[in-house]
Amino acid sequence: MIMSDAIFSRPTHTFDGMMEECSPSTVSIREFGCEQNLLSRSDGSASFIQGNTSVLAAVYGPAEVKVSKEIYDRATLEVIIQPKVGLPSVKERAQEQCVRETCEASLLLSLHPRSSLTLVLQELHNDGSLLSCFLNAGCMAMMDAGLPMSCLFCGVTCAIHTDGTIITDPTAAQEAESRALMTFAIDSKEHQVMMTSTKGSFSVQEMQQCIAVSQAASEKIFSFHRESLRRRYSKSV
Amino acid sequence: MLSRLKAKVGSVLLPGDEFCLDTTGADTISLAGPSKANKVVCGPGLRRSGDRLLVYKSGLLRHKEPNMFWMDAQHKRYVPAKGETVIGIVTSKSGDVFKVDIGGSEQASLSYLAFEGATKRNRPNVQVGDLLFAQLIVANKDMEAELVCVDSAGRANGMGVFGAGGLLFRVSLGLARRLLAPQSDLRAELEQLFPCEMVVGMNGRLWVKSTGVQRTLVLANLLESCENLTPVQRRQLFGKLAQGAL
């Protein structure tokens, strides 16, 4: 299921009363696609591809939990990120935390107390916007596993180029020559920011512009969620 | 107030979708008419929050008269629910209870007295590793699941230890429910193929036995492939098999 993204525009966004202009040429995301339920032994799985960036996600649970990790009134969520080569390092740990906190906010963990949920994310190829791809793959896998969620979420990465233009869903080359890099997790209900992860220097205006651009891009991903689920269940009616 | 919800029956809904239920009429007690007529019953995947109905699982919205709604999906992990019949594997015997793996987040317990004709003296012959067909009488998120192998009249009613010479395998929960549905096309078509015994647990475990190992394996492969076939494709496959392509 590949959905090609044409350049789309949203002329104005309102933020705290001020109007901001984001020129349509910068609000484009690469082609993205997803395959669900591709692993046989996991409870839910998905692969998510954004351009050349590709991630494989698997969800296990609600399963038995170790006594040391048991929480009496909600499920224990564990996120494991596996890099393409080598062992997980500090960078992966930081990404794990970002993904875990986003998932915890969207999952209804209190419906499965004293159990464990495990989300394993395997990087297959990194061509920029890796954290947003982790978030998207994780959301699709959790949806496939049928975990109770209050809302869906998606990840969008924005890069601010040295000349000040905003690039959504940048490639690795675009990331390298950018002055700031921001990843937002956006919820499907109110299109609000759930998590941010930023690198580099930028002004408040630039950040708000990036949020506006990401919210516009997120609508594309949420409509893709619905379309892909509709295709999946088209057979079983 | 329910028309919007009813219009969505059979379509795909995602977590975060919500519907507004106007409960102003339902809360007032009316002496003249039936006041409970509009009470909405939420099944799996739906929950009430005030006068809103929230979806928390992705899948297809299903409806049963008068006002019962639930989400139907193809999941793999079983979450125990009271009253469901499941296939369990005995994992240990400790004191007066058996621990049984039913595929949920923790093992279920089964008292040795919960068998037909079992007394303190007369213990049932259950070994570790045996398969059991049992019913859940306690299943909620806060407590350990509890099984019984007798019905309310003290009869086995098909439950208990089984499984000599058959094959146990796992399918999705959706397929298990489809097989158990009262008017199941799939089951009717299977019955016409060749004689077989089948035990279906709501936890997605399936046990089949036919005349001979080969036929049992054919049956198991057929059922596993039914997961991703449309009714037309399935009839073609069954037709081929009936013609002797076995």
XYZ file of N, CA and C in Angstrom, chain A:
711
model
N 0.833 -1.193 0.000
C 0.000 0.000 0.000
C 0.873 1.250 0.000
N 1.051 1.852 -1.122
C 1.880 3.059 -1.185
C 0.964 4.223 -1.516
N 1.141 5.269 -0.804
C 0.300 6.437 -1.051
C 1.244 7.559 -1.439
N 1.130 8.015 -2.632
C 2.072 9.057 -3.035
C 1.512 10.400 -2.597
N 2.404 11.233 -2.187
C 1.972 12.503 -1.640
C 2.288 13.632 -2.578
N 1.276 14.230 -3.073
C 1.506 15.428 -3.867
C 1.798 16.580 -2.908
N 2.351 17.611 -3.437
C 2.587 18.792 -2.599
C 1.239 19.405 -2.284
N 0.974 19.631 -1.022
C -0.317 20.197 -0.690
C -0.129 21.425 0.185
N -1.104 22.270 0.111
C -0.896 23.552 0.774
C -1.986 23.810 1.784
N -1.623 24.539 2.757
C -2.578 25.037 3.754
C -2.167 26.464 3.952
N -2.858 27.382 3.326
C -2.319 28.730 3.266
C -2.068 29.384 4.625
N -2.987 29.257 5.551
C -2.782 29.996 6.800
C -3.033 29.127 8.014
N -2.316 29.382 9.062
C -2.525 28.704 10.330
C -2.615 29.753 11.423
N -3.497 29.531 12.348
C -3.634 30.508 13.429
C -2.927 29.998 14.677
N -2.082 30.799 15.232
C -1.422 30.438 16.474
C -1.421 31.615 17.421
N -2.099 31.486 18.509
C -2.174 32.540 19.507
C -2.555 33.873 18.871
N -3.485 33.805 17.986
C -3.975 35.035 17.401
C -3.177 35.552 16.220
N -1.967 35.039 16.034
C -1.213 35.583 14.894
C -1.276 34.605 13.727
N -1.267 35.171 12.561
C -1.386 34.353 11.368
C 0.004 34.033 10.854
N 0.153 32.808 10.433
C 1.458 32.458 9.908
C 1.314 31.849 8.521
N 2.247 32.156 7.721
C 2.205 31.721 6.335
C 3.206 30.577 6.166
N 2.723 29.457 5.681
C 3.735 28.484 5.282
C 3.569 28.225 3.804
N 4.589 28.531 3.084
C 4.502 28.427 1.632
C 4.344 26.961 1.240
N 3.462 26.686 0.293
C 3.132 25.308 -0.044
C 4.332 24.488 -0.506
N 5.322 25.127 -1.077
C 6.435 24.368 -1.634
C 7.209 23.598 -0.567
N 7.123 24.052 0.697
C 7.899 23.369 1.734
C 7.115 22.261 2.424
N 5.764 22.264 2.283
C 4.963 21.279 3.004
C 4.727 20.055 2.129
N 5.720 19.221 2.041
C 5.523 17.984 1.301
C 6.211 16.871 2.060
N 5.602 15.704 2.050
C 6.268 14.568 2.672
C 6.517 13.511 1.615
N 7.534 12.710 1.891
C 7.905 11.697 0.903
C 6.812 10.645 0.793
N 6.923 9.817 -0.214
C 5.998 8.694 -0.351
C 6.077 7.833 0.890
N 4.914 7.410 1.387
C 4.981 6.511 2.534
C 4.015 5.345 2.368
N 4.331 4.278 3.042
C 3.511 3.070 2.922
C 3.647 2.205 4.141
N 2.753 1.225 4.256
C 2.734 0.405 5.459
C 2.205 -0.981 5.130
N 2.729 -1.973 5.811
C 2.173 -3.325 5.715
C 1.932 -3.802 7.127
N 0.706 -4.298 7.385
C 0.388 -4.758 8.735
C 0.331 -6.269 8.777
N 0.515 -6.804 9.964
C 0.354 -8.239 10.212
C 1.262 -9.078 9.315
N 2.545 -8.707 9.244
C 3.446 -9.457 8.373
C 4.282 -10.478 9.134
N 4.311 -10.387 10.457
C 5.019 -11.391 11.249
C 3.994 -12.374 11.808
N 4.355 -13.644 11.863
C 3.365 -14.646 12.273
C 3.323 -14.851 13.784
N 4.432 -14.648 14.464
C 4.452 -15.022 15.873
C 4.150 -13.872 16.828
N 4.215 -12.655 16.343
C 3.924 -11.525 17.236
C 2.415 -11.277 17.261
N 1.952 -10.552 18.277
C 0.519 -10.272 18.384
C 0.083 -9.171 17.425
N 1.012 -8.335 17.063
C 0.721 -7.298 16.089
C 2.022 -6.855 15.466
N 2.025 -6.575 14.179
C 3.269 -6.148 13.559
C 2.971 -5.219 12.397
N 3.926 -4.407 12.048
C 3.764 -3.491 10.927
C 5.128 -3.067 10.442
N 5.236 -2.820 9.142
C 6.443 -2.169 8.640
C 6.006 -0.842 8.056
N 6.784 0.173 8.315
C 6.428 1.507 7.822
C 7.591 2.042 7.013
N 7.285 2.574 5.841
C 8.327 3.077 4.945
C 8.033 4.534 4.629
N 8.998 5.398 4.842
C 8.879 6.814 4.460
C 10.042 7.110 3.536
N 9.801 7.229 2.267
C 10.904 7.406 1.323
C 11.800 6.186 1.383
N 13.060 6.399 1.710
C 13.964 5.253 1.851
C 14.123 4.811 3.296
N 13.506 5.528 4.233
C 13.580 5.128 5.637
C 12.559 4.019 5.886
N 13.014 2.975 6.548
C 12.132 1.826 6.728
C 12.306 1.228 8.115
N 11.187 0.914 8.761
C 11.207 0.401 10.136
C 10.237 -0.782 10.233
N 10.622 -1.791 10.977
C 9.755 -2.941 11.231
C 9.389 -2.946 12.712
N 8.109 -3.045 13.017
C 7.661 -2.996 14.416
C 6.879 -4.244 14.775
N 7.065 -4.735 15.989
C 6.304 -5.885 16.482
C 5.809 -5.588 17.880
N 4.571 -5.993 18.165
C 3.989 -5.779 19.487
C 3.664 -7.131 20.109
N 4.035 -7.291 21.366
C 3.704 -8.496 22.113
C 2.907 -8.074 23.348
N 1.769 -8.696 23.550
C 1.029 -8.378 24.757
C -0.452 -8.215 24.534
N -1.249 -8.135 25.596
C -0.872 -8.153 27.014
C -0.376 -9.546 27.427
N 0.827 -9.609 27.953
C 1.443 -10.874 28.322
C 1.836 -10.855 29.795
N 2.378 -11.974 30.241
C 2.799 -12.084 31.635
C 3.953 -11.109 31.902
N 3.991 -10.555 33.101
C 5.001 -9.538 33.409
C 5.904 -10.041 34.522
N 7.161 -9.592 34.448
C 8.089 -9.938 35.533
C 7.643 -9.240 36.815
N 7.801 -9.926 37.953
C 7.311 -9.367 39.221
C 7.975 -8.015 39.498
N 9.250 -7.878 39.135
C 9.961 -6.626 39.422
C 9.414 -5.456 38.604
N 8.790 -5.763 37.452
C 8.296 -4.685 36.595
C 6.787 -4.515 36.687
N 6.142 -5.311 37.543
C 4.684 -5.295 37.625
C 4.182 -3.976 38.219
N 3.172 -3.397 37.585
C 2.499 -2.217 38.149
C 1.063 -2.639 38.438
N 0.604 -2.393 39.671
C -0.650 -3.017 40.078
C -1.885 -2.451 39.407
N -1.813 -1.212 38.881
C -3.037 -0.674 38.297
C -2.943 -0.393 36.796
N -1.831 -0.740 36.180
C -1.778 -0.564 34.719
C -0.718 -1.468 34.104
N -0.729 -1.523 32.790
C 0.211 -2.386 32.088
C 1.589 -1.722 32.024
N 2.617 -2.543 31.976
C 3.980 -2.051 31.847
C 4.324 -2.033 30.364
N 4.674 -0.869 29.854
C 5.025 -0.771 28.434
C 6.534 -0.700 28.289
N 7.057 -1.564 27.432
C 8.490 -1.577 27.201
C 8.717 -1.342 25.708
N 9.577 -0.409 25.377
C 9.891 -0.144 23.972
C 11.365 -0.478 23.753
N 11.625 -1.280 22.750
C 13.003 -1.666 22.441
C 13.309 -1.246 21.009
N 14.351 -0.448 20.842
C 14.747 -0.028 19.502
C 16.039 -0.738 19.129
N 16.022 -1.414 18.015
C 17.209 -2.123 17.541
C 17.783 -1.357 16.352
N 19.060 -0.927 16.444
C 19.658 -0.259 15.292
C 19.965 -1.256 14.174
N 20.258 -0.711 12.997
C 20.511 -1.580 11.831
C 21.740 -2.441 12.071
N 22.816 -1.843 12.574
C 24.013 -2.607 12.922
C 24.429 -2.266 14.347
N 25.066 -3.194 15.011
C 25.608 -2.951 16.335
C 24.575 -3.025 17.433
N 24.999 -2.662 18.621
C 24.139 -2.740 19.789
C 23.470 -1.395 20.042
N 22.308 -1.395 20.712
C 21.654 -0.121 21.022
C 22.549 0.752 21.907
N 22.601 2.042 21.590
C 23.451 2.955 22.365
C 22.584 4.016 23.034
N 23.210 5.071 23.492
C 22.494 6.139 24.191
C 21.438 6.776 23.286
N 21.766 6.935 22.003
C 20.832 7.544 21.051
C 19.531 6.736 20.968
N 19.694 5.421 20.893
C 18.515 4.553 20.812
C 17.702 4.629 22.106
N 18.415 4.702 23.232
C 17.713 4.803 24.533
C 16.861 6.063 24.583
N 17.418 7.162 24.084
C 16.682 8.432 24.097
C 15.457 8.335 23.204
N 15.629 7.673 22.039
C 14.487 7.513 21.126
C 13.430 6.596 21.748
N 13.917 5.543 22.430
C 12.990 4.632 23.106
C 12.100 5.397 24.069
N 12.726 6.312 24.806
C 11.958 7.071 25.802
C 10.901 7.949 25.135
N 11.289 8.586 24.021
C 10.332 9.424 23.287
C 9.146 8.596 22.812
N 9.440 7.436 22.236
C 8.365 6.590 21.705
C 7.508 6.055 22.847
N 8.169 5.644 23.951
C 7.416 5.044 25.051
C 6.446 6.048 25.657
N 6.922 7.272 25.848
C 6.045 8.252 26.480
C 4.876 8.642 25.581
N 5.120 8.646 24.271
C 4.017 8.922 23.349
C 2.992 7.797 23.404
N 3.501 6.551 23.386
C 2.594 5.395 23.408
C 1.803 5.353 24.714
N 2.487 5.647 25.823
C 1.804 5.621 27.118
C 0.662 6.626 27.147
N 0.864 7.754 26.476
C -0.177 8.780 26.470
C -1.379 8.348 25.643
N -1.158 7.562 24.607
C -2.288 7.206 23.744
C -2.931 5.878 24.138
N -2.171 4.979 24.765
C -2.740 3.689 25.148
C -3.563 3.816 26.423
N -4.594 2.964 26.542
C -5.377 2.905 27.783
C -4.785 1.766 28.623
N -3.677 2.059 29.292
C -2.930 1.007 29.980
C -3.686 0.452 31.182
N -4.602 1.244 31.741
C -5.301 0.774 32.943
C -6.284 -0.357 32.649
N -6.542 -0.635 31.359
C -7.455 -1.726 31.029
C -6.785 -3.096 31.121
N -5.466 -3.122 31.211
C -4.752 -4.399 31.352
C -3.753 -4.334 32.499
N -4.241 -4.225 33.746
C -3.280 -4.111 34.842
C -2.467 -5.395 35.014
N -1.291 -5.268 35.588
C -0.383 -6.388 35.859
C -0.090 -7.221 34.621
N 0.148 -6.546 33.525
C 0.558 -7.296 32.339
C 1.623 -6.465 31.621
N 2.271 -7.075 30.659
C 3.341 -6.346 29.991
C 3.026 -6.196 28.509
N 3.346 -5.032 27.977
C 3.250 -4.780 26.549
C 4.667 -4.492 26.070
N 5.075 -5.125 25.017
C 6.410 -4.904 24.492
C 6.304 -4.464 23.038
N 6.976 -3.378 22.736
C 7.020 -2.882 21.356
C 8.473 -2.938 20.913
N 8.747 -3.742 19.900
C 10.109 -3.855 19.385
C 10.167 -3.159 18.032
N 11.088 -2.214 17.899
C 11.225 -1.470 16.649
C 12.595 -1.756 16.050
N 12.595 -2.292 14.861
C 13.855 -2.616 14.190
C 14.063 -1.643 13.044
N 15.176 -0.909 13.112
C 15.520 -0.018 12.005
C 15.999 -0.873 10.840
N 15.394 -0.692 9.672
C 15.844 -1.447 8.494
C 16.744 -0.590 7.623
N 16.366 0.695 7.480
C 17.232 1.615 6.742
C 16.944 3.034 7.211
N 17.996 3.788 7.383
C 17.811 5.162 7.856
C 18.177 6.140 6.760
N 17.164 6.830 6.229
C 17.427 7.928 5.302
C 16.689 9.161 5.813
N 16.961 9.521 7.056
C 16.349 10.709 7.648
C 14.980 10.439 8.239
N 14.532 11.313 9.159
C 13.213 11.223 9.817
C 12.988 9.868 10.469
N 14.035 9.321 11.091
C 13.931 7.965 11.643
C 12.971 7.917 12.829
N 13.062 8.934 13.715
C 12.202 8.911 14.908
C 10.723 8.964 14.525
N 10.385 9.768 13.530
C 8.975 9.840 13.125
C 8.538 8.520 12.505
N 9.455 7.856 11.814
C 9.127 6.548 11.237
C 8.917 5.512 12.341
N 9.727 5.587 13.413
C 9.532 4.707 14.572
C 8.132 4.904 15.148
N 7.743 6.163 15.304
C 6.428 6.478 15.879
C 5.305 5.938 14.996
N 5.428 6.152 13.691
C 4.382 5.707 12.774
C 4.283 4.184 12.750
N 5.434 3.516 12.706
C 5.428 2.053 12.681
C 4.853 1.507 13.985
N 5.234 2.122 15.101
C 4.731 1.685 16.406
C 3.228 1.819 16.487
N 2.706 2.910 15.990
C 1.249 3.132 16.042
C 0.522 2.099 15.200
N 1.041 1.826 14.004
C 0.390 0.841 13.131
C 0.428 -0.546 13.761
N 1.554 -0.888 14.397
C 1.672 -2.218 15.007
C 0.723 -2.355 16.192
N 0.600 -1.298 16.989
C -0.302 -1.357 18.151
C -1.752 -1.446 17.702
N -2.056 -0.769 16.598
C -3.407 -0.833 16.056
C -3.686 -2.258 15.573
N -2.677 -2.873 14.952
C -2.825 -4.243 14.446
C -3.033 -5.232 15.593
N -2.331 -4.984 16.702
C -2.446 -5.892 17.847
C -3.777 -5.716 18.570
N -4.467 -4.633 18.300
C -5.759 -4.400 18.942
C -5.634 -3.948 20.379
N -4.573 -3.222 20.690
C -4.435 -2.708 22.046
C -5.415 -1.549 22.223
N -5.984 -1.404 23.426
C -6.917 -0.292 23.622
C -6.202 1.053 23.596
N -6.635 1.914 22.692
C -5.995 3.224 22.541
C -7.055 4.307 22.596
N -6.712 5.418 23.277
C -7.675 6.521 23.326
C -7.660 7.300 22.020
N -6.527 7.330 21.345
C -6.445 7.981 20.042
C -5.230 7.432 19.310
N -5.163 7.704 18.019
C -3.976 7.319 17.257
C -2.991 8.477 17.293
N -1.782 8.236 16.854
C -0.813 9.328 16.758
C 0.071 9.091 15.547
N 0.761 10.133 15.126
C 1.723 9.963 14.051
C 2.934 10.831 14.344
N 4.018 10.554 13.700
C 5.237 11.322 13.889
C 5.574 12.087 12.622
N 5.966 13.352 12.781
C 6.393 14.158 11.642
C 7.703 14.845 12.014
N 8.667 14.764 11.145
C 9.946 15.444 11.376
C 10.038 16.661 10.466
N 10.524 17.767 11.039
C 10.755 18.987 10.270
C 12.216 19.386 10.415
N 12.816 19.825 9.330
C 14.182 20.345 9.393
C 14.155 21.794 8.954
N 14.916 22.646 9.660
C 15.030 24.039 9.234
C 16.382 24.195 8.547
N 16.318 24.507 7.283
C 17.523 24.637 6.477
C 18.290 25.883 6.918
N 19.569 25.934 6.589
C 20.389 27.101 6.996
C 19.834 28.407 6.455
N 19.126 28.353 5.301
C 18.538 29.591 4.769
C 17.148 29.867 5.355
N 16.695 29.045 6.288
C 15.443 29.339 6.985
C 14.218 28.629 6.451
N 14.336 27.892 5.350
C 13.158 27.183 4.845
C 12.918 25.915 5.671
N 11.644 25.570 5.767
C 11.272 24.395 6.556
C 11.039 23.216 5.612
N 11.710 22.125 5.912
C 11.534 20.911 5.106
C 10.858 19.869 5.983
N 9.705 19.363 5.561
C 9.063 18.275 6.326
C 9.566 16.957 5.788
N 9.668 15.990 6.677
C 10.117 14.647 6.344
C 11.436 14.671 5.562
N 12.512 15.237 6.163
C 13.766 15.398 5.423
C 14.494 14.064 5.217
N 15.301 14.006 4.167
C 16.180 12.862 3.960
C 17.423 13.051 4.828
N 18.280 12.030 4.860
C 19.488 12.123 5.684
C 20.377 13.278 5.228
N 20.453 13.492 3.906
C 21.286 14.579 3.378
C 20.726 15.936 3.803
N 19.378 16.051 3.741
C 18.751 17.319 4.147
C 18.907 17.544 5.648
N 18.867 16.456 6.408
C 19.069 16.568 7.858
C 20.470 17.078 8.165
N 21.447 16.572 7.409
C 22.847 16.920 7.678
C 23.104 18.396 7.452
N 22.450 18.985 6.450
C 22.724 20.400 6.177
C 21.688 21.329 6.812
N 20.904 20.808 7.764
C 19.922 21.668 8.414
C 20.513 22.273 9.685
N 19.901 23.374 10.108
C 20.412 23.991 11.334
C 19.610 23.544 12.550
N 18.389 23.107 12.333
C 17.598 22.574 13.447
C 16.725 21.437 12.941
N 16.476 20.487 13.857
C 15.695 19.312 13.489
C 14.661 19.083 14.586
N 13.397 18.943 14.210
C 12.345 18.743 15.224
C 11.464 17.579 14.816
N 11.135 16.755 15.797
C 10.173 15.677 15.552
C 8.992 15.869 16.479
N 7.790 15.820 15.918
C 6.573 15.965 16.727
C 5.740 14.699 16.625
N 5.148 14.324 17.749
C 4.103 13.299 17.704
C 2.783 14.038 17.832
N 1.859 13.743 16.928
C 0.593 14.481 16.883
C -0.565 13.511 17.025
N -1.515 13.846 17.890
C -2.628 12.919 18.116
C -3.720 13.117 17.079
N -4.533 12.065 16.881
C -5.507 12.090 15.792
C -6.795 12.800 16.183
N -6.993 13.028 17.462
C -8.259 13.598 17.906
C -8.300 15.109 17.729
N -7.337 15.758 18.368
C -7.343 17.217 18.339
C -6.190 17.794 17.537
N -5.387 16.923 16.952
C -4.203 17.334 16.188
C -3.272 18.207 17.018
N -3.136 17.837 18.289
C -2.237 18.570 19.171
C -0.919 17.813 19.301
N 0.108 18.542 19.751
C 1.428 17.933 19.892
C 1.451 17.079 21.166
N 1.881 15.823 21.043
C 1.985 14.939 22.205
C 3.422 14.871 22.702
N 4.363 14.982 21.785
C 5.770 14.834 22.144
C 6.601 15.654 21.162
N 7.641 16.257 21.668
C 8.593 16.918 20.763
C 9.992 16.448 21.081
N 10.789 16.384 20.061
C 12.203 16.094 20.236
C 12.930 17.030 19.281
N 13.770 17.892 19.833
C 14.398 18.898 18.975
C 15.914 18.867 19.099
N 16.547 19.357 18.042
C 18.005 19.423 18.003
C 18.350 20.698 17.257
N 19.351 21.441 17.710
C 19.758 22.655 17.015
C 19.083 23.888 17.571
N 19.341 25.043 16.948
C 18.795 26.296 17.468
C 17.754 26.859 16.516
N 16.710 27.454 17.107
C 15.614 28.004 16.323
C 14.855 28.986 17.186
N 14.066 29.826 16.546
C 13.284 30.805 17.304
C 11.909 30.234 17.627
N 11.178 30.935 18.489
C 9.837 30.490 18.872
C 8.925 30.463 17.642
N 9.047 31.512 16.807
C 8.216 31.576 15.595
C 8.462 30.365 14.704
N 9.742 30.042 14.560
C 10.082 28.915 13.686
C 9.487 27.617 14.214
N 9.536 27.464 15.525
C 8.963 26.249 16.118
C 7.463 26.188 15.853
N 6.789 27.328 16.027
C 5.339 27.328 15.815
C 5.000 27.065 14.356
N 5.850 27.586 13.481
C 5.655 27.315 12.058
C 5.793 25.820 11.791
N 6.810 25.232 12.411
C 7.052 23.795 12.228
C 5.874 22.974 12.740
N 5.320 23.384 13.896
C 4.169 22.659 14.441
C 3.004 22.745 13.468
N 2.772 23.938 12.921
C 1.663 24.127 11.987
C 1.849 23.250 10.755
N 3.082 23.214 10.257
C 3.373 22.410 9.073
C 3.171 20.926 9.386
N 3.612 20.517 10.578
C 3.487 19.104 10.957
C 2.026 18.713 11.109
N 1.230 19.630 11.668
C -0.190 19.325 11.828
C -0.856 19.148 10.472
N -0.419 19.966 9.506
C -0.974 19.812 8.159
C -0.559 18.473 7.574
N 0.714 18.107 7.787
C 1.208 16.833 7.239
C 0.550 15.650 7.925
N 0.225 15.812 9.223
C -0.346 14.689 9.972
C -1.705 14.276 9.419
N -2.452 15.240 8.873
C -3.770 14.895 8.336
C -3.660 13.888 7.206
N -2.593 14.024 6.432
C -2.330 13.091 5.342
C -2.113 11.678 5.905
N -1.356 11.605 6.988
C -1.043 10.293 7.569
C -2.291 9.683 8.207
N -3.110 10.529 8.870
C -4.301 9.982 9.509
C -5.308 9.480 8.478
N -5.417 10.171 7.347
C -6.334 9.665 6.321
C -5.776 8.375 5.726
N -4.448 8.259 5.720
C -3.831 7.003 5.257
C -4.154 5.860 6.221
N -4.114 6.128 7.532
C -4.477 5.125 8.532
C -5.846 4.529 8.212
N -6.800 5.418 7.980
C -8.183 4.996 7.769
C -8.292 4.182 6.474
N -7.626 4.684 5.443
C -7.693 4.025 4.133
C -7.072 2.629 4.196
N -5.934 2.521 4.878
C -5.258 1.217 4.917
C -6.076 0.215 5.715
N -6.717 0.662 6.799
C -7.577 -0.235 7.579
C -8.806 -0.659 6.765
N -9.329 0.284 6.003
C -10.516 -0.016 5.198
C -10.180 -1.101 4.169
N -9.006 -0.986 3.570
C -8.602 -1.996 2.579
C -8.404 -3.344 3.252
N -7.859 -3.320 4.453
C -7.569 -4.569 5.132
C -8.852 -5.311 5.487
N -9.875 -4.578 5.901
C -11.117 -5.224 6.322
C -12.117 -5.360 5.182
N -11.725 -4.921 3.970
C -12.676 -4.975 2.850
C -13.080 -6.411 2.542
N -12.192 -7.380 2.838
C -12.458 -8.778 2.504
C -13.396 -9.437 3.498
N -13.298 -9.047 4.759
C -13.942 -9.852 5.800
C -15.376 -9.426 6.086
N -15.958 -8.571 5.225
C -17.341 -8.140 5.487
C -18.304 -9.291 5.217
